């Protein structure tokens, strides 16, 4: 990606190694961690009032997993769940499962590339509640799959209290995920979210309440879900689909189509919905359907 | 309710004494507390990392009201409102008003029976921000009715900060309430909520802004309000009514009918709306109206 | 305004000096601070359990800016951003920029006059997360404009964690603002909000995702935005306009008109929208458009 | 005691009811609590910066036992022993054992009457680490006698960490005790301290290490032990005896005699030691033996 | 050691493997850790109010080094030195240096065997400030020898604040050490303490102030130093020597002799001091010299 | 002072401007603050684990008074006396009284020059409890002299709890004071300490208990008081006098003489005590009197 296309205020470094270039996960993580430390060092120098924060959260750590475990442990602790216990839990989990670290790396890239307001990787690591909630969820999910459910649920509760992001520990979340703003996101127990998905704040992937089994949405790769959208029931949102802000979706949405409205309908009509080419989960185009929608509705 | 009908992952104990069996409130509370301790003991044994948390919040206490007071005091405290002060306030209030304890018991049952994701009573007691916010609100309401308004409002503020649940201390809330997920719920000063109501996250029972008197919704018994629904003004939602997710309701909704859409209309039409038999606040059927709705709209 | 017209439970003091009476900002602030102290003193006397809180937050301070800096420092601190550091930052910023203090005074008045549930200025100062988030945002914005961006973003992150209010530090917010309930408000980087605007909870002033430049809404003076409304893109909401609760707005809205629905349309029609006379941001009339809307829709 | 005899800087109120006047313990406690509240109210008015502290520790409480339990709970808590747990423990113990409350009252009087630097009862209640350590010890001793030894020892450890006062929970301490300055006091497991004893800082009532049974000093009523004195072994310090500062005592000391020096010898000689009339534990006369001593030594 | 010889209240387990039996350090540590867990489990069962504390400090951990690191991290942390940072530091140091773990094991045994008031290993691990200060010192010393002096000194400062035990990080401390009561112990930069030494509270191993080089005492193996003793300058206290409580020692003390008094002199005379057979650092006989001393003095 | 005379491990910078060179207090403070920042910067670079601590305590501050106020506020705060309140109190006091800042500078120099273990000014500023307790005492004394006694006494209590240093707020302390190790120091209400005094740990300047008026020692300039010395009553310790460790002093000590023993006597005899030339408070020679003493005693 040519630097010239990059966004204000600070470009994604042009030396960003292409993931297609067959870098290993370890190299990728090491490269990103070096970037984060460089960013933090620059910020610590320019802003002494923040240097203590940057040293404790980033610059004193030897790896991304240690930094992240420290930061999450301190954010999610309470008087009855101590930071040392959580730090230990996070560090052990991130250390033993490389896929969690790879997912964190992919999520950091996703925020940096897709969100114009994301000025650096360290900005996302430190400040994005969606990013932090998602990493903590992955640890809770890991505990859930090991049948350590009470601990997974306690962690789930802390994430919901602290970040106002409520993802059931059983929910399966892919990688390269951007939870933008994130406040109010609710994702139910049997939901599945694919890779490279972007989800805005106040989005619900909810159950229908009718059944106790598989009852939550399945979100394909590259989907974009606008702010405040509510998707209910075991419906399938096809890959590259787009869900308009504020929509209430109770139906399947075919790949690369757009659903909008309350109740949501497909842009272009149920029979022959319009299809788009780009991957909205990555392009973050929330509103290109405006014209079509207006046409459709009026 | 036959055990065979019960839900994954752990059935409601078949020995659950029927409330119809004329158990006293005290017996009911004692039975539930014994269940909660048994659950916590089992979890503490299987998960040493959580045992400290379970002992401090549940197993070291001699009653539900002490456990709840301790947990709320520690959750809601701040550097200027100490946990010991809040613990004392909660314990005194719960001890002196049996109706608050009975309501907490009914709410615990409601979560356990209605929410397929609720695996145990202790899960709800410890982790459901909706449950905890509701119990703390009841204490704030109790203070409000005793004209201890500044304290009630300070508590209200803490509940809103910590749980992102904003229930005005003057609002009257029944019992057997399930606030599912709960983030973003807003309930105004003159709202009234009946018994056995289920309210999803992001629901607003708001004022119209036109008047300073009685200006918020009145929700009948057994109502189900879907995620993100906004009900505004001194309207009446009849018993057993259902409000679709994402609806914006500015009108009265007759008993056992369903309102959906933005602005919300009655399924079946204003003149002869469809009536359902079951109590949606208890069955939690969010989406059975889909077919009807589609029919109505298109 | 005759006291007889004022609202339950406590009237706005009849001695409130009219802003039109050419009081200086300093006089205005001094008057308000005296009111707040008097309220807090009265509450401390009537409620000993709250007196410690009222002394530490209000009564021990010599000015509004000190009280506010103390309260925000204690609310927003974390284990890695200490209260003393934040207190210092807030106090220095409020002390050096009188416009921030004037804006705080205007916001306190706005809550007191527009929100029937606001019983006193001290109630707003201590308990309104929208008020507190807005003042903290103004400090973050001040840092942003001085190119102290990493610190501004760290503060932004704390505001979003603690209050669930997510206002990008670059966003420009006028004065006399009421963020009512406030949970879930999201305001993007290039948004601009005028003076005397009222914004309910769950409101989004979001980007379109298509561009990295100027991509968020511009809200004129005196606008009222209902709960859960989502306004996306660089659209212009004219002065005195009203946005219905739950609306999804992707279009410009002319001054003193009302937009409702998903997608939002102008009440009265695109060609000749109805115009209202009063300033809805100040009158807080959320629902007067009900009749018209119903007429329009059906 | 005539008021004229009382000391600078503030006289003990002349209305202090004589204990000889057959007041009940309850009346005595109530009178003292009223004094403490009056003192705290006066201080809160004169010093707003301290008012929050005074309200939280004294003025918001309805009884001495609640105030003391709150203060000790907050002083002695740690991240693994929460203030709410300790508050509960203290309150339950003080409430159920009136003798602990009577002892606290007697200790407050002792400090007020004997220590010229003690300006008020509330000064002692809030600020005297010796007073606070002693009350907490009494609770630990109470637990010890109920065979709740692990909890007693955990409390013992907290007292030693926080106040640098190390009294084994098995040690028996009388009432009307003044631990002046208190830092570094060590009292062993089988020590016994009578009533109306004054003990300065750095005093050790230690074991001989030779035996595991009864191996610590027995201190009679009205004894005064000077700063840094070390008394070792199962020796008997007779009532009204005085131990000079810095003495190392390995012998019995007869009633109303003085032991000084390292090793300590009796003033006046082993055979016919000088006897004094007054009760040094109450008169706090540390140095009247100087002349005699010098005479003796030289 | 036959069980019959052991002390009230709880005997050292008769299955205590003799260190002479050629157990490895790992076996020894594992055996001790199993004992500690068994003790904690027993106490948690008998005292629910303490169970949370016991689980968080001991029962949730998989090894002594993790338990100790957690406990020290939480005890020594401050608002500017976070518990997670300290936990990490302690755990890394204990994990990488088996000699520190062996020393901790030897110290736990020392307290259990020598101190009649030590009822269990877990009692010492959790509650003995002397034990905890000594283990933290060893970590500080480890940092010092790696030239990480600023960190060592910061840790030193925390130990002195929290435990009132002030051991310079450069001081060399052997193993099998009992710091009994411990408050007020001061050990200077160039001091050396051998193995199996017992040191009571308020003991100073101080410098002479005259020189900046080697200027503190050298304490041989098996020495017993009584409460409040002050040893100044680069003097040599021979192995098995005994220093009386309150002594001020400015001279060398030959092996297996006793020094007492201020200034200290050798019992039996400078020329032919009495020699004792047993090892006082292990027998803890503080006072057997009384008769001799009296004889000597008078 | 030639660098060659300076001590291991790090020399006092040779550029240290001579106080005799007529530097102003402001220049002196500025020079010292620059040194401290340089030291902290060097340490932060060499030890990333400590960098956060160094930035928060030193490097983020613009002046010594801000750094000190921050550090003391965080050290001395409690759950009922918040760090922000204390920070404000310290900062206001240090800012308004230059003599307090000059005294802090003199104390930092005293530690750096007199204590061979003091490796840097920042070491003293951050880690010396004696230094920190003394600065906090000066603020308490300042409050005392302004008749803000309850606040002064509350601060006194916190200093005694946190540092185990108990200096009555009425006591007058000069400048250039070294409290070495400091644990257990007790200084009474009417004590006066001159300039350039060095006081070791466990030193008591106590009252006689006989009177309520002027009843504590008066310590002249340049005095050295050894560890554990107890000085009682309104006695006068002349300038440049030396008090041996462990002494119990009940008599006046003439200038430049030495008192030792329990009870203390003058070295050389009461009639013609030996006089020394140097200033022991600055030379810190604790033991040069050994020979003389031995001679005297034996």
PDB file of N, CA and C in Angstrom, chain C residues 252-280:
ATOM      1  N   UNK C 252     -28.739  16.037   5.334  1.00  0.00           N
ATOM      2  CA  UNK C 252     -28.832  17.334   6.004  1.00  0.00           C
ATOM      3  C   UNK C 252     -30.254  17.539   6.517  1.00  0.00           C
ATOM      4  N   UNK C 253     -30.341  18.212   7.646  1.00  0.00           N
ATOM      5  CA  UNK C 253     -31.656  18.542   8.192  1.00  0.00           C
ATOM      6  C   UNK C 253     -31.722  20.056   8.323  1.00  0.00           C
ATOM      7  N   UNK C 254     -32.677  20.700   7.652  1.00  0.00           N
ATOM      8  CA  UNK C 254     -32.722  22.163   7.678  1.00  0.00           C
ATOM      9  C   UNK C 254     -33.043  22.698   9.079  1.00  0.00           C
ATOM     10  N   UNK C 255     -32.742  23.951   9.323  1.00  0.00           N
ATOM     11  CA  UNK C 255     -33.023  24.563  10.627  1.00  0.00           C
ATOM     12  C   UNK C 255     -34.495  24.441  10.993  1.00  0.00           C
ATOM     13  N   UNK C 256     -34.714  24.216  12.290  1.00  0.00           N
ATOM     14  CA  UNK C 256     -36.054  24.193  12.887  1.00  0.00           C
ATOM     15  C   UNK C 256     -36.998  23.200  12.220  1.00  0.00           C
ATOM     16  N   UNK C 257     -36.439  22.142  11.648  1.00  0.00           N
ATOM     17  CA  UNK C 257     -37.265  21.049  11.139  1.00  0.00           C
ATOM     18  C   UNK C 257     -36.970  19.815  11.965  1.00  0.00           C
ATOM     19  N   UNK C 258     -37.769  18.785  11.731  1.00  0.00           N
ATOM     20  CA  UNK C 258     -37.634  17.551  12.496  1.00  0.00           C
ATOM     21  C   UNK C 258     -37.371  16.394  11.535  1.00  0.00           C
ATOM     22  N   UNK C 259     -36.383  15.573  11.887  1.00  0.00           N
ATOM     23  CA  UNK C 259     -36.135  14.363  11.108  1.00  0.00           C
ATOM     24  C   UNK C 259     -36.400  13.169  11.992  1.00  0.00           C
ATOM     25  N   UNK C 260     -37.112  12.182  11.446  1.00  0.00           N
ATOM     26  CA  UNK C 260     -37.436  10.979  12.226  1.00  0.00           C
ATOM     27  C   UNK C 260     -37.361   9.752  11.342  1.00  0.00           C
ATOM     28  N   UNK C 261     -37.201   8.617  11.991  1.00  0.00           N
ATOM     29  CA  UNK C 261     -37.301   7.340  11.292  1.00  0.00           C
ATOM     30  C   UNK C 261     -35.965   6.773  10.879  1.00  0.00           C
ATOM     31  N   UNK C 262     -36.051   5.550  10.365  1.00  0.00           N
ATOM     32  CA  UNK C 262     -34.863   4.817   9.944  1.00  0.00           C
ATOM     33  C   UNK C 262     -35.126   4.275   8.556  1.00  0.00           C
ATOM     34  N   UNK C 263     -34.623   4.891   7.487  1.00  0.00           N
ATOM     35  CA  UNK C 263     -33.805   6.100   7.489  1.00  0.00           C
ATOM     36  C   UNK C 263     -34.662   7.321   7.784  1.00  0.00           C
ATOM     37  N   UNK C 264     -34.020   8.341   8.339  1.00  0.00           N
ATOM     38  CA  UNK C 264     -34.778   9.513   8.770  1.00  0.00           C
ATOM     39  C   UNK C 264     -35.252  10.332   7.577  1.00  0.00           C
ATOM     40  N   UNK C 265     -36.496  10.803   7.706  1.00  0.00           N
ATOM     41  CA  UNK C 265     -37.045  11.734   6.722  1.00  0.00           C
ATOM     42  C   UNK C 265     -37.573  12.955   7.464  1.00  0.00           C
ATOM     43  N   UNK C 266     -37.747  14.017   6.722  1.00  0.00           N
ATOM     44  CA  UNK C 266     -38.197  15.250   7.374  1.00  0.00           C
ATOM     45  C   UNK C 266     -39.698  15.202   7.584  1.00  0.00           C
ATOM     46  N   UNK C 267     -40.134  15.584   8.764  1.00  0.00           N
ATOM     47  CA  UNK C 267     -41.560  15.661   9.036  1.00  0.00           C
ATOM     48  C   UNK C 267     -42.136  16.794   8.173  1.00  0.00           C
ATOM     49  N   UNK C 268     -43.193  16.457   7.441  1.00  0.00           N
ATOM     50  CA  UNK C 268     -43.783  17.453   6.550  1.00  0.00           C
ATOM     51  C   UNK C 268     -43.318  17.259   5.114  1.00  0.00           C
ATOM     52  N   UNK C 269     -42.312  16.430   4.945  1.00  0.00           N
ATOM     53  CA  UNK C 269     -41.873  16.132   3.586  1.00  0.00           C
ATOM     54  C   UNK C 269     -40.613  16.868   3.196  1.00  0.00           C
ATOM     55  N   UNK C 270     -39.853  16.274   2.295  1.00  0.00           N
ATOM     56  CA  UNK C 270     -38.562  16.798   1.897  1.00  0.00           C
ATOM     57  C   UNK C 270     -38.699  18.198   1.306  1.00  0.00           C
ATOM     58  N   UNK C 271     -39.758  18.404   0.587  1.00  0.00           N
ATOM     59  CA  UNK C 271     -39.921  19.671  -0.121  1.00  0.00           C
ATOM     60  C   UNK C 271     -40.314  20.804   0.812  1.00  0.00           C
ATOM     61  N   UNK C 272     -41.312  20.561   1.637  1.00  0.00           N
ATOM     62  CA  UNK C 272     -41.790  21.625   2.527  1.00  0.00           C
ATOM     63  C   UNK C 272     -41.876  21.148   3.965  1.00  0.00           C
ATOM     64  N   UNK C 273     -40.754  20.882   4.587  1.00  0.00           N
ATOM     65  CA  UNK C 273     -40.795  20.349   5.953  1.00  0.00           C
ATOM     66  C   UNK C 273     -41.450  21.343   6.912  1.00  0.00           C
ATOM     67  N   UNK C 274     -42.157  20.801   7.877  1.00  0.00           N
ATOM     68  CA  UNK C 274     -42.751  21.646   8.922  1.00  0.00           C
ATOM     69  C   UNK C 274     -41.646  22.340   9.706  1.00  0.00           C
ATOM     70  N   UNK C 275     -41.902  23.545  10.086  1.00  0.00           N
ATOM     71  CA  UNK C 275     -40.944  24.266  10.916  1.00  0.00           C
ATOM     72  C   UNK C 275     -41.563  24.564  12.272  1.00  0.00           C
ATOM     73  N   UNK C 276     -40.799  24.464  13.302  1.00  0.00           N
ATOM     74  CA  UNK C 276     -41.278  24.775  14.646  1.00  0.00           C
ATOM     75  C   UNK C 276     -40.603  26.056  15.123  1.00  0.00           C
ATOM     76  N   UNK C 277     -41.201  26.673  16.104  1.00  0.00           N
ATOM     77  CA  UNK C 277     -40.710  27.964  16.542  1.00  0.00           C
ATOM     78  C   UNK C 277     -39.722  27.876  17.696  1.00  0.00           C
ATOM     79  N   UNK C 278     -40.077  27.041  18.645  1.00  0.00           N
ATOM     80  CA  UNK C 278     -39.224  27.008  19.855  1.00  0.00           C
ATOM     81  C   UNK C 278     -37.881  26.354  19.540  1.00  0.00           C
ATOM     82  N   UNK C 279     -36.991  26.429  20.516  1.00  0.00           N
ATOM     83  CA  UNK C 279     -35.666  25.842  20.382  1.00  0.00           C
ATOM     84  C   UNK C 279     -35.658  24.496  21.095  1.00  0.00           C
ATOM     85  N   UNK C 280     -35.725  23.414  20.368  1.00  0.00           N
ATOM     86  CA  UNK C 280     -35.925  22.123  21.028  1.00  0.00           C
ATOM     87  C   UNK C 280     -34.744  21.722  21.925  1.00  0.00           C
TER      88      UNK C 280
END
